């Protein structure tokens, strides 16, 4: 049977290649993603280890325990402690440091790579040789006085800086302008992964990030032969136990590698999605290919049965073919995956997020996954065809090579399909009334969509006849070739349905995601500006920093500004959870926010009085005039707040409103400002007005000045990943769908050799034969596309109804352009896929074809 399997594979090489390609794509994405993940993680670890190579132990200050008197964390780390640590046995050198963060503007004035945790800043601490080994100089000199700064080479290139340039930057407060005196290199993975680095002289760094004469950390290098863990124990013995702690350099390197790996882990998800889609769709191509091969070899199988082959041997023969095909596909896919892994860092890197490069790491899990996925999917897809081959009766098979499905089997298929359809559609309809986008409901919706697609696949052979007869009227306009193409597609509904299944699945996925993405994008657009009466919003780029309160007065005094209203955002703790509260000026808020009060008024805000959103009021059972037990910010006691108004949910106002004087007093940073809402004279929005506002806030890279359009664009940007995935799945589905159509048409042409010869003998020319095959292919593609659109749109409607509960502005919006593109792409793929089979059919000699047995 092994020889038989090998002979069958060699006899049908062209068709097996299509199967290999389908499996190869999925294996390539799986193995490539795993190799990419392992290689990126190793590159992070290597870079972090190199960055901490000369650090054996780091000493840092402990945070004071809750309720203890507040001390500056750096207060214990001073020169006296550094000298004490230098005397610890095994310490070769001591290097104190003052580290923090700083955001920079590029040379053109735009913020440069501002991201939380990715903008480290530090003091340049020279050793005995006058150099800081952590930051080798590439150009210029080290900062030695206040007003001077050095940056790394990546930051200099991205920002367009040159030695001598004035650089605008901010640590946590007013903007500073420093002169660039040096450019360094660094192995800090936070920087090499797309961040920035700013270096100051020691005194300036102490002033910015600690306090004069104090540090944020002290790094120790070990003498040769000293174990860093033993050194850490010795250092711990001399530290004040309640104020400082020691950490080994190896532990720090691991922590930093984990941090950067966490920041970039999301890049692994997109290739994995492509892998899952390609394998899922490819399994239908594999099953269809083996089904056709079994049907073509019915006489051969009957002969094997007649000479003594058992059903088990026949089934094993088909599965053995699947194993061999899977092994070849796995090997090819793994090699292709290595190529994918090598280019993914460049493909997924952006100007703000640069992934590290390093040698490819081929771990055992990548190899095992490639073999397991490739062979496993192929064998599973071939299991049903193998059972079908084993059921072939010798006498029946010798009588005819084409066995129509039995009536009983058709009835079972119909009942199974209807049950799945009722379950899937009923499930989705029942969820549509929930209007709750909880994780559990979304998972239930995904299950319902899966049942719906499964029902369409099961019912496809039964739906093929009425649907193709309906759509076939268009092909009938092409005369006899169009009518023949329609009848050829209807000749074997099972094969037509199996061929169309790949396009059905990909079209359903893409159509559903396109509708949800378009509807969500429009809802985000509306939500971004909903409730906003201001023309500009000035806010922070990072959650830990705010707006300088002094900037509010400067903005208010800017030419063309009618109203500048400061907003302090904080947390409102209620008995049922935490909510967001905005502290506003009651006299100016109506000029910058569009508040729709159900009852009460914003004018009544004051000490002990708040207004709440309609959702918060419903959740806590309060109305205007009622009392809400809550506290604002940390460390405060719960007290009864009088509810002076209930307003429609407003994303700009958040969950509750309070007087800014009270919210700012009880916020996490007393007196802070998180946003400035600006109303201009006459609602003027222009580049000049934006520049004046940026100047008023000191061109701080920590702040962003956005008009309504910018807010909408920022909200719409959240859909970018979804759109990328959607179009990627469309590409995968169309490629695998094309392979399936090529396979089916090639088999169809081989089976209809005599028929095609007869048509040629009756006068049909080669062009007519080619047109007939192409129209048949387009008919099959149109059938799969139509079913996919129906399933995708229905699923999108059901899932979208859940989103309406979490996003009030959500409404179903069909992306007509995208849907039309999907239809045209599917039909084009059908026409292109028929090229080779059509040429082969047209090349047949009429006499030879008719004479062929």
PDB file of C-alpha atoms in Angstrom, residues 277-486:
ATOM      1  CA  UNK A 277      -7.369  31.578   8.551  1.00  0.00           C
ATOM      2  CA  UNK A 278      -5.149  30.020   5.885  1.00  0.00           C
ATOM      3  CA  UNK A 279      -5.172  26.608   7.601  1.00  0.00           C
ATOM      4  CA  UNK A 280      -8.928  26.703   8.159  1.00  0.00           C
ATOM      5  CA  UNK A 281      -9.698  27.663   4.571  1.00  0.00           C
ATOM      6  CA  UNK A 282      -6.963  25.397   3.219  1.00  0.00           C
ATOM      7  CA  UNK A 283      -8.475  22.370   4.948  1.00  0.00           C
ATOM      8  CA  UNK A 284     -11.486  22.626   2.641  1.00  0.00           C
ATOM      9  CA  UNK A 285      -9.199  22.676  -0.393  1.00  0.00           C
ATOM     10  CA  UNK A 286      -7.396  19.596   0.920  1.00  0.00           C
ATOM     11  CA  UNK A 287     -10.638  17.737   1.594  1.00  0.00           C
ATOM     12  CA  UNK A 288     -11.987  18.685  -1.825  1.00  0.00           C
ATOM     13  CA  UNK A 289      -8.778  17.568  -3.549  1.00  0.00           C
ATOM     14  CA  UNK A 290      -8.766  14.152  -1.890  1.00  0.00           C
ATOM     15  CA  UNK A 291     -12.494  13.738  -2.515  1.00  0.00           C
ATOM     16  CA  UNK A 292     -11.967  14.370  -6.219  1.00  0.00           C
ATOM     17  CA  UNK A 293      -8.973  12.042  -6.326  1.00  0.00           C
ATOM     18  CA  UNK A 294     -10.975   9.279  -4.666  1.00  0.00           C
ATOM     19  CA  UNK A 295     -13.805   9.799  -7.152  1.00  0.00           C
ATOM     20  CA  UNK A 296     -11.376   9.687 -10.077  1.00  0.00           C
ATOM     21  CA  UNK A 297      -9.765   6.496  -8.782  1.00  0.00           C
ATOM     22  CA  UNK A 298     -12.984   4.624  -8.033  1.00  0.00           C
ATOM     23  CA  UNK A 299     -12.218   1.953 -10.625  1.00  0.00           C
ATOM     24  CA  UNK A 300      -8.675   1.608  -9.306  1.00  0.00           C
ATOM     25  CA  UNK A 301      -9.935   1.247  -5.728  1.00  0.00           C
ATOM     26  CA  UNK A 302     -12.500  -1.316  -6.898  1.00  0.00           C
ATOM     27  CA  UNK A 303      -9.759  -3.323  -8.530  1.00  0.00           C
ATOM     28  CA  UNK A 304      -7.720  -3.262  -5.299  1.00  0.00           C
ATOM     29  CA  UNK A 305     -10.785  -4.445  -3.396  1.00  0.00           C
ATOM     30  CA  UNK A 306     -11.399  -7.197  -5.969  1.00  0.00           C
ATOM     31  CA  UNK A 307      -7.865  -8.594  -5.597  1.00  0.00           C
ATOM     32  CA  UNK A 308      -8.098  -8.713  -1.819  1.00  0.00           C
ATOM     33  CA  UNK A 309      -7.415  -5.242  -0.369  1.00  0.00           C
ATOM     34  CA  UNK A 310      -9.475  -4.656   2.748  1.00  0.00           C
ATOM     35  CA  UNK A 311     -11.380  -1.475   3.545  1.00  0.00           C
ATOM     36  CA  UNK A 312      -8.832  -0.638   6.232  1.00  0.00           C
ATOM     37  CA  UNK A 313      -5.982  -0.948   3.730  1.00  0.00           C
ATOM     38  CA  UNK A 314      -7.752   1.345   1.257  1.00  0.00           C
ATOM     39  CA  UNK A 315      -8.379   3.954   3.949  1.00  0.00           C
ATOM     40  CA  UNK A 316      -4.780   3.679   5.135  1.00  0.00           C
ATOM     41  CA  UNK A 317      -3.576   4.192   1.576  1.00  0.00           C
ATOM     42  CA  UNK A 318      -5.434   7.501   1.276  1.00  0.00           C
ATOM     43  CA  UNK A 319      -4.287   8.644   4.734  1.00  0.00           C
ATOM     44  CA  UNK A 320      -0.734   7.650   3.892  1.00  0.00           C
ATOM     45  CA  UNK A 321      -0.913   9.899   0.844  1.00  0.00           C
ATOM     46  CA  UNK A 322      -2.097  12.677   3.150  1.00  0.00           C
ATOM     47  CA  UNK A 323       0.825  12.084   5.517  1.00  0.00           C
ATOM     48  CA  UNK A 324       3.351  12.234   2.683  1.00  0.00           C
ATOM     49  CA  UNK A 325       1.752  15.381   1.242  1.00  0.00           C
ATOM     50  CA  UNK A 326       1.674  16.926   4.725  1.00  0.00           C
ATOM     51  CA  UNK A 327       5.370  16.179   5.280  1.00  0.00           C
ATOM     52  CA  UNK A 328       6.333  17.831   2.011  1.00  0.00           C
ATOM     53  CA  UNK A 329       4.072  20.807   2.733  1.00  0.00           C
ATOM     54  CA  UNK A 330       5.462  21.122   6.273  1.00  0.00           C
ATOM     55  CA  UNK A 331       9.049  21.142   5.041  1.00  0.00           C
ATOM     56  CA  UNK A 332       8.303  23.709   2.351  1.00  0.00           C
ATOM     57  CA  UNK A 333       6.218  25.793   4.758  1.00  0.00           C
ATOM     58  CA  UNK A 334       8.937  25.745   7.400  1.00  0.00           C
ATOM     59  CA  UNK A 335      11.522  27.033   4.922  1.00  0.00           C
ATOM     60  CA  UNK A 336       9.113  29.727   3.771  1.00  0.00           C
ATOM     61  CA  UNK A 337       8.418  30.520   7.434  1.00  0.00           C
ATOM     62  CA  UNK A 338      12.103  31.218   8.012  1.00  0.00           C
ATOM     63  CA  UNK A 339      11.931  33.792   5.259  1.00  0.00           C
ATOM     64  CA  UNK A 340       8.821  35.320   6.835  1.00  0.00           C
ATOM     65  CA  UNK A 341      10.523  35.434  10.250  1.00  0.00           C
ATOM     66  CA  UNK A 342      13.546  37.213   8.777  1.00  0.00           C
ATOM     67  CA  UNK A 343      11.480  40.029   7.230  1.00  0.00           C
ATOM     68  CA  UNK A 344       8.841  40.447   9.948  1.00  0.00           C
ATOM     69  CA  UNK A 345      10.994  42.815  12.095  1.00  0.00           C
ATOM     70  CA  UNK A 346      11.246  45.216   9.143  1.00  0.00           C
ATOM     71  CA  UNK A 347       7.602  44.791   8.139  1.00  0.00           C
ATOM     72  CA  UNK A 348       6.202  45.307  11.652  1.00  0.00           C
ATOM     73  CA  UNK A 349       8.617  48.037  12.701  1.00  0.00           C
ATOM     74  CA  UNK A 350       7.445  51.624  12.449  1.00  0.00           C
ATOM     75  CA  UNK A 351       9.090  54.954  13.069  1.00  0.00           C
ATOM     76  CA  UNK A 352       8.017  54.806  16.712  1.00  0.00           C
ATOM     77  CA  UNK A 353       8.418  51.070  17.288  1.00  0.00           C
ATOM     78  CA  UNK A 354      11.589  49.446  16.026  1.00  0.00           C
ATOM     79  CA  UNK A 355      11.980  45.728  16.591  1.00  0.00           C
ATOM     80  CA  UNK A 356      15.492  44.424  17.256  1.00  0.00           C
ATOM     81  CA  UNK A 357      17.370  42.342  14.708  1.00  0.00           C
ATOM     82  CA  UNK A 358      19.336  39.254  15.555  1.00  0.00           C
ATOM     83  CA  UNK A 359      20.058  35.722  14.361  1.00  0.00           C
ATOM     84  CA  UNK A 360      17.057  33.470  13.778  1.00  0.00           C
ATOM     85  CA  UNK A 361      16.359  31.208  16.755  1.00  0.00           C
ATOM     86  CA  UNK A 362      14.944  27.869  15.568  1.00  0.00           C
ATOM     87  CA  UNK A 363      13.583  26.190  18.652  1.00  0.00           C
ATOM     88  CA  UNK A 364      12.003  22.738  18.951  1.00  0.00           C
ATOM     89  CA  UNK A 365       8.496  24.187  19.294  1.00  0.00           C
ATOM     90  CA  UNK A 366       8.750  25.792  15.834  1.00  0.00           C
ATOM     91  CA  UNK A 367       9.770  22.504  14.190  1.00  0.00           C
ATOM     92  CA  UNK A 368       7.183  20.457  16.090  1.00  0.00           C
ATOM     93  CA  UNK A 369       4.470  23.027  15.314  1.00  0.00           C
ATOM     94  CA  UNK A 370       5.307  22.973  11.585  1.00  0.00           C
ATOM     95  CA  UNK A 371       5.144  19.180  11.398  1.00  0.00           C
ATOM     96  CA  UNK A 372       2.127  18.896  13.680  1.00  0.00           C
ATOM     97  CA  UNK A 373       0.117  21.562  11.898  1.00  0.00           C
ATOM     98  CA  UNK A 374       1.034  20.540   8.358  1.00  0.00           C
ATOM     99  CA  UNK A 375       0.595  16.798   8.765  1.00  0.00           C
ATOM    100  CA  UNK A 376      -2.275  17.101  11.229  1.00  0.00           C
ATOM    101  CA  UNK A 377      -4.414  19.395   9.087  1.00  0.00           C
ATOM    102  CA  UNK A 378      -3.778  17.347   5.957  1.00  0.00           C
ATOM    103  CA  UNK A 379      -4.635  14.030   7.645  1.00  0.00           C
ATOM    104  CA  UNK A 380      -7.770  15.444   9.271  1.00  0.00           C
ATOM    105  CA  UNK A 381      -8.938  16.905   5.958  1.00  0.00           C
ATOM    106  CA  UNK A 382      -8.317  13.560   4.212  1.00  0.00           C
ATOM    107  CA  UNK A 383     -10.076  11.469   6.872  1.00  0.00           C
ATOM    108  CA  UNK A 384     -13.584  11.696   5.392  1.00  0.00           C
ATOM    109  CA  UNK A 385     -12.403  11.005   1.812  1.00  0.00           C
ATOM    110  CA  UNK A 386     -10.492   7.982   3.123  1.00  0.00           C
ATOM    111  CA  UNK A 387     -13.647   6.593   4.743  1.00  0.00           C
ATOM    112  CA  UNK A 388     -15.532   7.236   1.523  1.00  0.00           C
ATOM    113  CA  UNK A 389     -12.873   5.338  -0.425  1.00  0.00           C
ATOM    114  CA  UNK A 390     -13.103   2.433   2.025  1.00  0.00           C
ATOM    115  CA  UNK A 391     -16.871   2.177   1.439  1.00  0.00           C
ATOM    116  CA  UNK A 392     -16.504   1.662  -2.307  1.00  0.00           C
ATOM    117  CA  UNK A 393     -18.118  -1.650  -3.329  1.00  0.00           C
ATOM    118  CA  UNK A 394     -16.123  -3.527  -6.028  1.00  0.00           C
ATOM    119  CA  UNK A 395     -19.111  -4.354  -8.249  1.00  0.00           C
ATOM    120  CA  UNK A 396     -20.658  -0.892  -8.061  1.00  0.00           C
ATOM    121  CA  UNK A 397     -17.329   0.792  -8.698  1.00  0.00           C
ATOM    122  CA  UNK A 398     -16.642  -1.350 -11.742  1.00  0.00           C
ATOM    123  CA  UNK A 399     -20.091  -0.463 -13.068  1.00  0.00           C
ATOM    124  CA  UNK A 400     -19.593   3.297 -12.983  1.00  0.00           C
ATOM    125  CA  UNK A 401     -16.928   5.724 -11.864  1.00  0.00           C
ATOM    126  CA  UNK A 402     -19.376   8.438 -10.923  1.00  0.00           C
ATOM    127  CA  UNK A 403     -21.676   7.640  -7.996  1.00  0.00           C
ATOM    128  CA  UNK A 404     -24.432  10.157  -7.241  1.00  0.00           C
ATOM    129  CA  UNK A 405     -25.223  10.735  -3.586  1.00  0.00           C
ATOM    130  CA  UNK A 406     -27.918   8.544  -2.165  1.00  0.00           C
ATOM    131  CA  UNK A 407     -31.270  10.032  -1.228  1.00  0.00           C
ATOM    132  CA  UNK A 408     -30.730   9.073   2.407  1.00  0.00           C
ATOM    133  CA  UNK A 409     -27.388  10.854   2.530  1.00  0.00           C
ATOM    134  CA  UNK A 410     -28.921  13.970   0.946  1.00  0.00           C
ATOM    135  CA  UNK A 411     -31.707  13.943   3.524  1.00  0.00           C
ATOM    136  CA  UNK A 412     -29.177  13.629   6.367  1.00  0.00           C
ATOM    137  CA  UNK A 413     -27.211  16.555   4.920  1.00  0.00           C
ATOM    138  CA  UNK A 414     -30.362  18.659   4.613  1.00  0.00           C
ATOM    139  CA  UNK A 415     -31.498  17.938   8.162  1.00  0.00           C
ATOM    140  CA  UNK A 416     -28.028  18.562   9.592  1.00  0.00           C
ATOM    141  CA  UNK A 417     -27.697  21.841   7.681  1.00  0.00           C
ATOM    142  CA  UNK A 418     -31.124  23.093   8.719  1.00  0.00           C
ATOM    143  CA  UNK A 419     -30.454  22.225  12.374  1.00  0.00           C
ATOM    144  CA  UNK A 420     -27.132  24.100  12.278  1.00  0.00           C
ATOM    145  CA  UNK A 421     -28.789  27.038  10.513  1.00  0.00           C
ATOM    146  CA  UNK A 422     -31.597  27.273  13.060  1.00  0.00           C
ATOM    147  CA  UNK A 423     -29.138  26.974  15.954  1.00  0.00           C
ATOM    148  CA  UNK A 424     -26.719  29.565  14.559  1.00  0.00           C
ATOM    149  CA  UNK A 425     -29.296  32.092  13.381  1.00  0.00           C
ATOM    150  CA  UNK A 426     -31.451  31.617  16.483  1.00  0.00           C
ATOM    151  CA  UNK A 427     -28.443  32.023  18.730  1.00  0.00           C
ATOM    152  CA  UNK A 428     -27.426  35.269  17.014  1.00  0.00           C
ATOM    153  CA  UNK A 429     -30.982  36.638  17.013  1.00  0.00           C
ATOM    154  CA  UNK A 430     -31.323  35.917  20.733  1.00  0.00           C
ATOM    155  CA  UNK A 431     -28.069  37.773  21.404  1.00  0.00           C
ATOM    156  CA  UNK A 432     -29.092  40.751  19.261  1.00  0.00           C
ATOM    157  CA  UNK A 433     -31.435  41.923  21.984  1.00  0.00           C
ATOM    158  CA  UNK A 434     -28.774  41.821  24.702  1.00  0.00           C
ATOM    159  CA  UNK A 435     -26.975  45.055  23.658  1.00  0.00           C
ATOM    160  CA  UNK A 436     -24.169  44.124  26.003  1.00  0.00           C
ATOM    161  CA  UNK A 437     -20.665  43.843  24.561  1.00  0.00           C
ATOM    162  CA  UNK A 438     -19.367  41.742  27.427  1.00  0.00           C
ATOM    163  CA  UNK A 439     -16.628  39.193  26.719  1.00  0.00           C
ATOM    164  CA  UNK A 440     -19.066  36.344  27.338  1.00  0.00           C
ATOM    165  CA  UNK A 441     -21.624  37.721  24.866  1.00  0.00           C
ATOM    166  CA  UNK A 442     -18.945  38.330  22.226  1.00  0.00           C
ATOM    167  CA  UNK A 443     -17.706  34.748  22.596  1.00  0.00           C
ATOM    168  CA  UNK A 444     -21.296  33.516  22.261  1.00  0.00           C
ATOM    169  CA  UNK A 445     -21.693  35.635  19.123  1.00  0.00           C
ATOM    170  CA  UNK A 446     -18.541  34.127  17.635  1.00  0.00           C
ATOM    171  CA  UNK A 447     -19.935  30.649  18.329  1.00  0.00           C
ATOM    172  CA  UNK A 448     -23.197  31.595  16.624  1.00  0.00           C
ATOM    173  CA  UNK A 449     -21.299  32.912  13.588  1.00  0.00           C
ATOM    174  CA  UNK A 450     -19.333  29.661  13.437  1.00  0.00           C
ATOM    175  CA  UNK A 451     -22.549  27.620  13.492  1.00  0.00           C
ATOM    176  CA  UNK A 452     -23.986  29.831  10.764  1.00  0.00           C
ATOM    177  CA  UNK A 453     -20.966  29.361   8.475  1.00  0.00           C
ATOM    178  CA  UNK A 454     -20.969  25.610   9.166  1.00  0.00           C
ATOM    179  CA  UNK A 455     -24.654  25.487   8.186  1.00  0.00           C
ATOM    180  CA  UNK A 456     -23.956  27.277   4.908  1.00  0.00           C
ATOM    181  CA  UNK A 457     -21.133  24.848   4.122  1.00  0.00           C
ATOM    182  CA  UNK A 458     -23.334  21.795   4.846  1.00  0.00           C
ATOM    183  CA  UNK A 459     -26.282  23.220   2.877  1.00  0.00           C
ATOM    184  CA  UNK A 460     -24.151  24.499  -0.014  1.00  0.00           C
ATOM    185  CA  UNK A 461     -24.650  21.401  -2.246  1.00  0.00           C
ATOM    186  CA  UNK A 462     -28.410  21.733  -1.806  1.00  0.00           C
ATOM    187  CA  UNK A 463     -28.362  25.496  -2.359  1.00  0.00           C
ATOM    188  CA  UNK A 464     -26.126  25.225  -5.412  1.00  0.00           C
ATOM    189  CA  UNK A 465     -28.899  24.240  -7.816  1.00  0.00           C
ATOM    190  CA  UNK A 466     -31.398  27.075  -7.137  1.00  0.00           C
ATOM    191  CA  UNK A 467     -28.720  29.732  -6.605  1.00  0.00           C
ATOM    192  CA  UNK A 468     -26.673  28.859  -9.703  1.00  0.00           C
ATOM    193  CA  UNK A 469     -29.821  28.610 -11.840  1.00  0.00           C
ATOM    194  CA  UNK A 470     -30.706  32.114 -10.661  1.00  0.00           C
ATOM    195  CA  UNK A 471     -27.260  33.646 -11.119  1.00  0.00           C
ATOM    196  CA  UNK A 472     -26.655  31.540 -14.227  1.00  0.00           C
ATOM    197  CA  UNK A 473     -29.068  33.726 -16.154  1.00  0.00           C
ATOM    198  CA  UNK A 474     -26.232  36.227 -16.460  1.00  0.00           C
ATOM    199  CA  UNK A 475     -23.892  33.656 -17.971  1.00  0.00           C
ATOM    200  CA  UNK A 476     -26.731  32.582 -20.271  1.00  0.00           C
ATOM    201  CA  UNK A 477     -26.378  35.916 -22.032  1.00  0.00           C
ATOM    202  CA  UNK A 478     -23.122  34.575 -23.508  1.00  0.00           C
ATOM    203  CA  UNK A 479     -25.067  32.109 -25.634  1.00  0.00           C
ATOM    204  CA  UNK A 480     -24.456  28.404 -25.776  1.00  0.00           C
ATOM    205  CA  UNK A 481     -21.100  28.657 -23.966  1.00  0.00           C
ATOM    206  CA  UNK A 482     -22.778  30.382 -21.032  1.00  0.00           C
ATOM    207  CA  UNK A 483     -25.559  27.805 -20.814  1.00  0.00           C
ATOM    208  CA  UNK A 484     -23.050  24.952 -20.986  1.00  0.00           C
ATOM    209  CA  UNK A 485     -20.973  26.593 -18.238  1.00  0.00           C
ATOM    210  CA  UNK A 486     -24.041  26.791 -15.991  1.00  0.00           C
TER     211      UNK A 486
END
